[in-house]
PDB file of C-alpha atoms (C1' of nucleotides) in Angstrom:
ATOM      1  CA  MET A   1       0.069   0.050   0.084  1.00 92.00           C
ATOM      2  CA  THR A   2       1.488   3.451  -1.039  1.00 94.00           C
ATOM      3  CA  THR A   3       0.791   6.714   0.051  1.00 95.00           C
ATOM      4  CA  VAL A   4      -0.645   9.188  -1.527  1.00 95.00           C
ATOM      5  CA  ARG A   5       1.077  12.413  -2.289  1.00 94.00           C
ATOM      6  CA  ILE A   6      -1.311  15.498  -3.539  1.00 93.00           C
ATOM      7  CA  PRO A   7       1.098  17.684  -5.475  1.00 94.00           C
ATOM      8  CA  ALA A   8       2.001  21.423  -4.417  1.00 95.00           C
ATOM      9  CA  ASP A   9       0.084  22.814  -7.368  1.00 94.00           C
ATOM     10  CA  TRP A  10      -2.855  21.205  -6.956  1.00 97.00           C
ATOM     11  CA  PRO A  11      -6.154  23.021  -7.263  1.00 96.00           C
ATOM     12  CA  THR A  12      -7.644  24.583  -4.813  1.00 95.00           C
ATOM     13  CA  THR A  13     -10.815  26.379  -5.862  1.00 95.00           C
ATOM     14  CA  GLU A  14     -12.948  24.868  -8.861  1.00 96.00           C
ATOM     15  CA  ALA A  15     -11.839  28.187 -10.851  1.00 96.00           C
ATOM     16  CA  GLN A  16      -8.603  26.870 -10.946  1.00 96.00           C
ATOM     17  CA  ALA A  17      -9.647  23.298 -11.424  1.00 97.00           C
ATOM     18  CA  ARG A  18     -11.826  24.538 -14.558  1.00 96.00           C
ATOM     19  CA  ALA A  19      -8.786  25.769 -15.927  1.00 96.00           C
ATOM     20  CA  VAL A  20      -6.468  23.214 -15.316  1.00 97.00           C
ATOM     21  CA  GLN A  21      -8.984  20.948 -17.573  1.00 97.00           C
ATOM     22  CA  ASP A  22      -8.814  23.691 -20.238  1.00 96.00           C
ATOM     23  CA  GLU A  23      -5.457  23.778 -20.586  1.00 97.00           C
ATOM     24  CA  LEU A  24      -5.028  19.804 -20.482  1.00 98.00           C
ATOM     25  CA  ARG A  25      -8.049  18.979 -22.632  1.00 97.00           C
ATOM     26  CA  THR A  26      -5.769  19.747 -25.728  1.00 98.00           C
ATOM     27  CA  ARG A  27      -3.693  17.101 -25.014  1.00 98.00           C
ATOM     28  CA  VAL A  28      -6.286  14.516 -25.388  1.00 98.00           C
ATOM     29  CA  GLU A  29      -5.233  12.361 -28.658  1.00 98.00           C
ATOM     30  CA  LEU A  30      -8.477  10.655 -29.988  1.00 98.00           C
ATOM     31  CA  SER A  31      -6.946   9.658 -33.620  1.00 97.00           C
ATOM     32  CA  GLU A  32      -5.556   6.454 -31.927  1.00 98.00           C
ATOM     33  CA  PRO A  33      -7.634   2.901 -32.187  1.00 98.00           C
ATOM     34  CA  GLY A  34      -6.421   1.872 -29.166  1.00 98.00           C
ATOM     35  CA  PRO A  35      -5.132  -1.466 -27.774  1.00 98.00           C
ATOM     36  CA  ALA A  36      -7.379  -4.299 -29.109  1.00 97.00           C
ATOM     37  CA  PRO A  37      -9.678  -5.875 -27.054  1.00 96.00           C
ATOM     38  CA  GLY A  38      -8.216  -9.520 -25.757  1.00 93.00           C
ATOM     39  CA  THR A  39      -5.061  -8.545 -25.869  1.00 94.00           C
ATOM     40  CA  GLY A  40      -2.464  -7.769 -23.091  1.00 96.00           C
ATOM     41  CA  THR A  41      -3.419  -5.891 -20.307  1.00 98.00           C
ATOM     42  CA  VAL A  42      -6.701  -4.296 -18.801  1.00 98.00           C
ATOM     43  CA  THR A  43      -6.370  -2.240 -15.152  1.00 98.00           C
ATOM     44  CA  GLY A  44      -9.666  -1.394 -13.564  1.00 98.00           C
ATOM     45  CA  VAL A  45      -8.892   1.484 -11.086  1.00 98.00           C
ATOM     46  CA  ASP A  46     -11.341   2.984  -7.956  1.00 98.00           C
ATOM     47  CA  VAL A  47     -11.026   4.968  -4.882  1.00 97.00           C
ATOM     48  CA  ALA A  48     -13.438   4.633  -1.816  1.00 96.00           C
ATOM     49  CA  TYR A  49     -13.773   7.912   1.172  1.00 95.00           C
ATOM     50  CA  ASP A  50     -14.124   8.411   4.242  1.00 94.00           C
ATOM     51  CA  ASP A  51     -14.991  11.915   4.891  1.00 89.00           C
ATOM     52  CA  GLU A  52     -15.586  11.763   8.376  1.00 89.00           C
ATOM     53  CA  ARG A  53     -11.748  11.250   8.548  1.00 92.00           C
ATOM     54  CA  ASP A  54     -10.556  12.554   5.736  1.00 93.00           C
ATOM     55  CA  VAL A  55      -8.910   9.416   4.497  1.00 95.00           C
ATOM     56  CA  VAL A  56      -9.333   8.084   1.015  1.00 96.00           C
ATOM     57  CA  VAL A  57      -8.183   4.450  -0.696  1.00 97.00           C
ATOM     58  CA  ALA A  58      -7.641   3.544  -4.185  1.00 97.00           C
ATOM     59  CA  ALA A  59      -6.962   0.578  -5.978  1.00 98.00           C
ATOM     60  CA  ALA A  60      -5.433  -0.609  -9.343  1.00 98.00           C
ATOM     61  CA  VAL A  61      -6.203  -4.074 -10.403  1.00 98.00           C
ATOM     62  CA  VAL A  62      -4.488  -5.226 -13.318  1.00 98.00           C
ATOM     63  CA  LEU A  63      -6.090  -8.043 -15.387  1.00 98.00           C
ATOM     64  CA  ASP A  64      -5.026 -10.358 -18.469  1.00 97.00           C
ATOM     65  CA  GLY A  65      -7.097  -9.142 -21.230  1.00 97.00           C
ATOM     66  CA  ALA A  66      -8.197 -12.655 -22.461  1.00 96.00           C
ATOM     67  CA  SER A  67      -8.530 -14.375 -19.487  1.00 96.00           C
ATOM     68  CA  LEU A  68      -9.512 -11.520 -17.380  1.00 96.00           C
ATOM     69  CA  GLU A  69      -7.565 -13.396 -14.501  1.00 96.00           C
ATOM     70  CA  VAL A  70      -5.658 -10.745 -11.856  1.00 97.00           C
ATOM     71  CA  VAL A  71      -2.388 -10.251 -12.675  1.00 98.00           C
ATOM     72  CA  GLU A  72      -1.265  -7.630 -10.243  1.00 98.00           C
ATOM     73  CA  GLU A  73      -3.057  -5.395  -7.653  1.00 97.00           C
ATOM     74  CA  ALA A  74      -2.228  -2.030  -5.914  1.00 98.00           C
ATOM     75  CA  THR A  75      -3.748   0.156  -3.109  1.00 97.00           C
ATOM     76  CA  ALA A  76      -3.035   4.006  -1.994  1.00 97.00           C
ATOM     77  CA  VAL A  77      -3.764   5.643   0.882  1.00 97.00           C
ATOM     78  CA  GLY A  78      -3.987   9.160   1.315  1.00 96.00           C
ATOM     79  CA  ARG A  79      -5.829  12.056   2.633  1.00 95.00           C
ATOM     80  CA  VAL A  80      -9.129  13.971   0.481  1.00 94.00           C
ATOM     81  CA  SER A  81      -7.677  16.546  -2.300  1.00 94.00           C
ATOM     82  CA  PHE A  82     -10.671  17.887  -3.239  1.00 95.00           C
ATOM     83  CA  PRO A  83     -14.689  17.878  -2.521  1.00 94.00           C
ATOM     84  CA  TYR A  84     -16.944  16.175  -5.150  1.00 95.00           C
ATOM     85  CA  VAL A  85     -18.247  18.863  -7.949  1.00 96.00           C
ATOM     86  CA  PRO A  86     -19.599  17.689 -10.858  1.00 96.00           C
ATOM     87  CA  GLY A  87     -17.589  17.972 -13.401  1.00 97.00           C
ATOM     88  CA  LEU A  88     -14.134  18.318 -11.036  1.00 97.00           C
ATOM     89  CA  LEU A  89     -14.201  14.668 -10.229  1.00 97.00           C
ATOM     90  CA  ALA A  90     -10.679  13.907 -11.354  1.00 98.00           C
ATOM     91  CA  PHE A  91      -9.580  16.617  -8.894  1.00 97.00           C
ATOM     92  CA  ARG A  92     -10.924  14.299  -5.997  1.00 97.00           C
ATOM     93  CA  GLU A  93      -9.687  11.214  -6.986  1.00 97.00           C
ATOM     94  CA  LEU A  94      -6.864  11.509  -9.276  1.00 98.00           C
ATOM     95  CA  PRO A  95      -3.535  11.587  -6.702  1.00 98.00           C
ATOM     96  CA  ALA A  96      -4.772   8.612  -5.332  1.00 98.00           C
ATOM     97  CA  VAL A  97      -4.684   6.955  -8.505  1.00 98.00           C
ATOM     98  CA  LEU A  98      -1.711   7.600  -9.553  1.00 98.00           C
ATOM     99  CA  ALA A  99      -0.181   6.648  -6.294  1.00 98.00           C
ATOM    100  CA  ALA A 100      -2.044   3.520  -6.511  1.00 98.00           C
ATOM    101  CA  LEU A 101      -0.846   2.761 -10.252  1.00 98.00           C
ATOM    102  CA  GLU A 102       2.370   3.850  -9.157  1.00 98.00           C
ATOM    103  CA  GLY A 103       2.446   0.799  -6.892  1.00 98.00           C
ATOM    104  CA  LEU A 104       2.284  -1.676  -9.695  1.00 98.00           C
ATOM    105  CA  THR A 105       5.077  -3.912 -11.320  1.00 98.00           C
ATOM    106  CA  ALA A 106       3.082  -4.891 -14.354  1.00 98.00           C
ATOM    107  CA  ALA A 107       1.801  -2.605 -17.432  1.00 98.00           C
ATOM    108  CA  PRO A 108      -1.187  -1.511 -16.973  1.00 98.00           C
ATOM    109  CA  GLY A 109      -2.527  -1.640 -20.437  1.00 98.00           C
ATOM    110  CA  LEU A 110      -5.540   0.277 -21.210  1.00 98.00           C
ATOM    111  CA  VAL A 111      -7.212   1.882 -17.972  1.00 98.00           C
ATOM    112  CA  VAL A 112     -10.814   1.364 -17.054  1.00 98.00           C
ATOM    113  CA  CYS A 113     -12.192   4.220 -14.960  1.00 98.00           C
ATOM    114  CA  ASP A 114     -15.476   4.706 -12.910  1.00 97.00           C
ATOM    115  CA  GLY A 115     -16.569   7.564 -14.520  1.00 97.00           C
ATOM    116  CA  TYR A 116     -16.068   9.580 -17.763  1.00 97.00           C
ATOM    117  CA  GLY A 117     -14.020  11.008 -20.573  1.00 98.00           C
ATOM    118  CA  ARG A 118     -14.979  12.725 -23.365  1.00 98.00           C
ATOM    119  CA  ALA A 119     -18.626  12.862 -21.626  1.00 97.00           C
ATOM    120  CA  HIS A 120     -18.100  15.704 -20.065  1.00 97.00           C
ATOM    121  CA  PRO A 121     -18.873  19.521 -19.349  1.00 96.00           C
ATOM    122  CA  ARG A 122     -15.692  20.500 -21.002  1.00 97.00           C
ATOM    123  CA  ARG A 123     -14.854  17.016 -22.511  1.00 97.00           C
ATOM    124  CA  PHE A 124     -12.019  16.373 -20.299  1.00 98.00           C
ATOM    125  CA  GLY A 125     -13.366  14.196 -17.453  1.00 98.00           C
ATOM    126  CA  LEU A 126     -11.640  11.879 -15.221  1.00 98.00           C
ATOM    127  CA  ALA A 127     -11.004   9.029 -18.047  1.00 98.00           C
ATOM    128  CA  SER A 128      -9.411  11.944 -20.419  1.00 98.00           C
ATOM    129  CA  HIS A 129      -7.444  13.752 -17.514  1.00 98.00           C
ATOM    130  CA  LEU A 130      -5.844  10.085 -16.095  1.00 98.00           C
ATOM    131  CA  GLY A 131      -4.924   9.854 -19.196  1.00 98.00           C
ATOM    132  CA  VAL A 132      -3.361  12.691 -20.270  1.00 98.00           C
ATOM    133  CA  LEU A 133      -0.966  12.692 -17.118  1.00 98.00           C
ATOM    134  CA  THR A 134      -0.255   9.073 -17.963  1.00 98.00           C
ATOM    135  CA  GLY A 135       0.170   8.875 -21.341  1.00 98.00           C
ATOM    136  CA  LEU A 136      -1.917   5.333 -20.898  1.00 98.00           C
ATOM    137  CA  PRO A 137      -4.539   4.388 -22.994  1.00 98.00           C
ATOM    138  CA  THR A 138      -7.995   5.038 -21.213  1.00 98.00           C
ATOM    139  CA  ILE A 139     -11.786   4.461 -20.905  1.00 98.00           C
ATOM    140  CA  GLY A 140     -14.662   5.820 -18.616  1.00 98.00           C
ATOM    141  CA  VAL A 141     -17.360   3.704 -17.961  1.00 98.00           C
ATOM    142  CA  ALA A 142     -20.349   5.473 -15.540  1.00 97.00           C
ATOM    143  CA  LYS A 143     -23.333   3.937 -13.817  1.00 96.00           C
ATOM    144  CA  ASN A 144     -25.261   6.974 -14.840  1.00 94.00           C
ATOM    145  CA  PRO A 145     -25.774   9.022 -17.961  1.00 94.00           C
ATOM    146  CA  PHE A 146     -24.403  12.111 -16.104  1.00 92.00           C
ATOM    147  CA  THR A 147     -26.204  14.854 -17.635  1.00 95.00           C
ATOM    148  CA  PHE A 148     -26.202  13.091 -21.177  1.00 96.00           C
ATOM    149  CA  THR A 149     -29.356  12.079 -23.039  1.00 95.00           C
ATOM    150  CA  TYR A 150     -29.719   8.375 -24.347  1.00 95.00           C
ATOM    151  CA  GLU A 151     -32.373   6.326 -26.135  1.00 93.00           C
ATOM    152  CA  GLU A 152     -32.669   3.138 -24.486  1.00 93.00           C
ATOM    153  CA  PRO A 153     -30.225   0.706 -26.391  1.00 95.00           C
ATOM    154  CA  GLY A 154     -32.032  -2.741 -27.647  1.00 94.00           C
ATOM    155  CA  ALA A 155     -32.810  -5.479 -24.696  1.00 93.00           C
ATOM    156  CA  ARG A 156     -30.130  -8.030 -25.492  1.00 93.00           C
ATOM    157  CA  ARG A 157     -27.114  -7.679 -24.391  1.00 94.00           C
ATOM    158  CA  GLY A 158     -24.380  -6.201 -26.710  1.00 96.00           C
ATOM    159  CA  SER A 159     -27.222  -3.299 -27.686  1.00 96.00           C
ATOM    160  CA  THR A 160     -25.716   0.405 -28.035  1.00 97.00           C
ATOM    161  CA  SER A 161     -26.946   3.771 -28.297  1.00 96.00           C
ATOM    162  CA  PRO A 162     -25.409   7.072 -28.605  1.00 97.00           C
ATOM    163  CA  LEU A 163     -24.859   9.488 -25.307  1.00 97.00           C
ATOM    164  CA  VAL A 164     -25.776  12.657 -26.690  1.00 96.00           C
ATOM    165  CA  ASP A 165     -24.842  15.962 -25.179  1.00 96.00           C
ATOM    166  CA  VAL A 166     -28.237  18.248 -26.180  1.00 93.00           C
ATOM    167  CA  GLU A 167     -26.898  21.330 -24.887  1.00 90.00           C
ATOM    168  CA  ALA A 168     -23.921  21.209 -27.584  1.00 92.00           C
ATOM    169  CA  GLY A 169     -26.457  20.994 -30.400  1.00 92.00           C
ATOM    170  CA  GLY A 170     -26.791  17.200 -29.893  1.00 93.00           C
ATOM    171  CA  GLU A 171     -23.231  16.305 -29.891  1.00 95.00           C
ATOM    172  CA  GLU A 172     -22.237  12.574 -29.504  1.00 96.00           C
ATOM    173  CA  VAL A 173     -19.819  12.066 -26.662  1.00 97.00           C
ATOM    174  CA  GLY A 174     -20.197   8.562 -25.849  1.00 97.00           C
ATOM    175  CA  CYS A 175     -22.715   5.298 -25.951  1.00 97.00           C
ATOM    176  CA  ALA A 176     -25.113   3.265 -23.740  1.00 97.00           C
ATOM    177  CA  VAL A 177     -23.981  -0.176 -23.295  1.00 97.00           C
ATOM    178  CA  ARG A 178     -26.548  -3.349 -22.400  1.00 96.00           C
ATOM    179  CA  THR A 179     -23.653  -5.753 -20.813  1.00 96.00           C
ATOM    180  CA  ARG A 180     -26.581  -8.202 -19.629  1.00 94.00           C
ATOM    181  CA  ASP A 181     -30.403  -8.930 -21.343  1.00 93.00           C
ATOM    182  CA  GLY A 182     -32.841  -6.302 -20.116  1.00 92.00           C
ATOM    183  CA  VAL A 183     -30.380  -4.596 -17.153  1.00 94.00           C
ATOM    184  CA  LYS A 184     -29.557  -0.853 -17.424  1.00 94.00           C
ATOM    185  CA  PRO A 185     -27.166  -0.103 -19.723  1.00 96.00           C
ATOM    186  CA  VAL A 186     -23.366   1.529 -18.869  1.00 96.00           C
ATOM    187  CA  PHE A 187     -22.371   4.892 -20.038  1.00 97.00           C
ATOM    188  CA  VAL A 188     -18.844   4.592 -21.946  1.00 98.00           C
ATOM    189  CA  SER A 189     -16.711   7.356 -23.491  1.00 98.00           C
ATOM    190  CA  VAL A 190     -13.279   7.622 -24.740  1.00 98.00           C
ATOM    191  CA  GLY A 191     -10.512   8.790 -22.358  1.00 98.00           C
ATOM    192  CA  HIS A 192      -7.325   8.888 -24.473  1.00 98.00           C
ATOM    193  CA  ARG A 193      -5.672   7.165 -27.146  1.00 98.00           C
ATOM    194  CA  VAL A 194      -8.713   4.985 -27.870  1.00 98.00           C
ATOM    195  CA  ALA A 195     -11.563   4.901 -30.548  1.00 98.00           C
ATOM    196  CA  LEU A 196     -15.355   4.315 -29.276  1.00 98.00           C
ATOM    197  CA  GLY A 197     -15.742   1.467 -30.941  1.00 98.00           C
ATOM    198  CA  THR A 198     -12.372  -0.020 -29.592  1.00 98.00           C
ATOM    199  CA  ALA A 199     -13.716   0.962 -25.283  1.00 98.00           C
ATOM    200  CA  VAL A 200     -17.276  -0.295 -26.243  1.00 98.00           C
ATOM    201  CA  ALA A 201     -15.818  -3.620 -27.691  1.00 98.00           C
ATOM    202  CA  HIS A 202     -13.455  -3.720 -24.109  1.00 98.00           C
ATOM    203  CA  VAL A 203     -16.740  -3.244 -21.907  1.00 97.00           C
ATOM    204  CA  LEU A 204     -18.469  -6.143 -23.630  1.00 97.00           C
ATOM    205  CA  GLN A 205     -15.531  -8.311 -23.355  1.00 97.00           C
ATOM    206  CA  LEU A 206     -14.620  -7.373 -20.171  1.00 97.00           C
ATOM    207  CA  ALA A 207     -18.477  -7.877 -18.652  1.00 96.00           C
ATOM    208  CA  PRO A 208     -19.294 -11.196 -19.815  1.00 94.00           C
ATOM    209  CA  ARG A 209     -21.167 -11.651 -16.675  1.00 92.00           C
ATOM    210  CA  TYR A 210     -22.106  -9.159 -14.650  1.00 94.00           C
ATOM    211  CA  ARG A 211     -23.516  -5.157 -15.391  1.00 95.00           C
ATOM    212  CA  LEU A 212     -19.800  -3.797 -14.639  1.00 96.00           C
ATOM    213  CA  PRO A 213     -16.617  -4.686 -16.155  1.00 96.00           C
ATOM    214  CA  GLU A 214     -14.596  -6.986 -14.314  1.00 96.00           C
ATOM    215  CA  SER A 215     -11.863  -4.659 -13.762  1.00 97.00           C
ATOM    216  CA  THR A 216     -13.973  -2.011 -12.093  1.00 96.00           C
ATOM    217  CA  ARG A 217     -15.784  -4.967  -9.912  1.00 96.00           C
ATOM    218  CA  LEU A 218     -12.744  -5.784  -8.646  1.00 96.00           C
ATOM    219  CA  ALA A 219     -11.373  -2.621  -8.002  1.00 97.00           C
ATOM    220  CA  ASP A 220     -13.915  -1.479  -6.105  1.00 96.00           C
ATOM    221  CA  ALA A 221     -14.038  -4.418  -3.994  1.00 95.00           C
ATOM    222  CA  LEU A 222     -10.079  -3.998  -3.588  1.00 96.00           C
ATOM    223  CA  CYS A 223     -10.512  -0.029  -2.227  1.00 96.00           C
ATOM    224  CA  ARG A 224     -13.229  -0.634   0.401  1.00 95.00           C
ATOM    225  CA  ARG A 225     -11.822  -3.347   1.517  1.00 94.00           C
ATOM    226  CA  ALA A 226      -8.475  -1.642   2.114  1.00 95.00           C
ATOM    227  CA  LEU A 227     -10.582   1.553   3.329  1.00 95.00           C
ATOM    228  CA  ARG A 228     -11.912  -0.654   6.214  1.00 92.00           C
ATOM    229  CA  GLU A 229      -8.637  -2.199   6.739  1.00 89.00           C
ATOM    230  CA  ALA A 230      -6.774   1.259   6.783  1.00 80.00           C
ATOM    231  CA  ALA A 231      -9.065   2.972   8.726  1.00 68.00           C
ATOM    232  CA  GLY A 232     -13.207   1.626   9.883  1.00 68.00           C
TER     233      GLY A 232
ATOM    234  C1'  DG B   1     -32.562  32.690  -9.209  1.00 73.42           C
ATOM    235  C1'  DC B   2     -33.245  27.684  -9.298  1.00 73.42           C
ATOM    236  C1'  DG B   3     -32.809  22.581  -9.792  1.00 73.42           C
ATOM    237  C1'  DA B   4     -29.801  19.044 -12.218  1.00 73.42           C
ATOM    238  C1'  DC B   5     -25.345  16.688 -11.834  1.00 73.42           C
ATOM    239  C1'  DA B   6     -19.542  10.971 -13.173  1.00 73.42           C
ATOM    240  C1'  DG B   7     -18.158   9.441  -7.802  1.00 73.42           C
TER     241       DG B   7
ATOM    242  C1'  DA C   1     -19.035   8.123  -2.611  1.00 73.42           C
ATOM    243  C1'  DT C   2     -21.599   6.598   1.624  1.00 73.42           C
ATOM    244  C1'  DC C   3     -26.025   5.868   4.961  1.00 73.42           C
ATOM    245  C1'  DT C   4     -28.520   0.047   5.473  1.00 73.42           C
ATOM    246  C1'  DT C   5     -32.166  -5.652   5.914  1.00 73.42           C
ATOM    247  C1'  DG C   6     -34.375  -8.543   3.960  1.00 73.42           C
ATOM    248  C1'  DT C   7     -36.074 -10.119   0.125  1.00 73.42           C
ATOM    249  C1'  DC C   8     -36.830 -11.714  -4.814  1.00 73.42           C
ATOM    250  C1'  DG C   9     -35.423 -14.418  -8.651  1.00 73.42           C
ATOM    251  C1'  DC C  10     -32.003 -16.942 -11.340  1.00 73.42           C
TER     252       DC C  10
END
DNA sequence: GCGACAG
DNA sequence: ATCTTGTCGC
């Protein structure tokens, strides 16, 4: 378990945070197809909080992209770096996520984040931000449509429909993906160095049985367990 | 001004 | 995210 280090220049105000996003968003790479599903490694990252005690724990779980077996796990503990503000989630989660990733020996490969990438008010969600800071290919998988709109995908697993930003004139920012028959879809968007089609294929490949990708299920379970053992 | 709003 | 028991269903 490594320790989270919050950079001295980490934003303190919402205005500063938005300025950082506007600066870094220019570095997002959207023209690469990304790693082929079923190849290499895939890493799930997630964060758990104990706001009472100001404690945060992040987990990174590396999976074999083909078998989905766990290759390596790492966790990090630290203090909360920013309050939760819709649109600024990265400033709350990234220091811990970066510390967890640094604790890994294996190459992360594609990183799967909880939340969004391009599907963001300024097109620079958590997944895009992590991608720019690490240079790794990243995607975002969220459980809710945030402020966006979507048509219900077909009832069968594998059905998809566009995730649209109505405010921005109907721009497509991601995809609603049905990972299980008749179950609420997940919301996928590109982070960095991955195409949307590739991202969707990865999500389906990572979720053969449950609604959420194995990568996020495992990372979620790990950071919660580590939080209990570190604080509660 | 008010409400909604990833985790 | 987190607070929380049982319960319906495959």
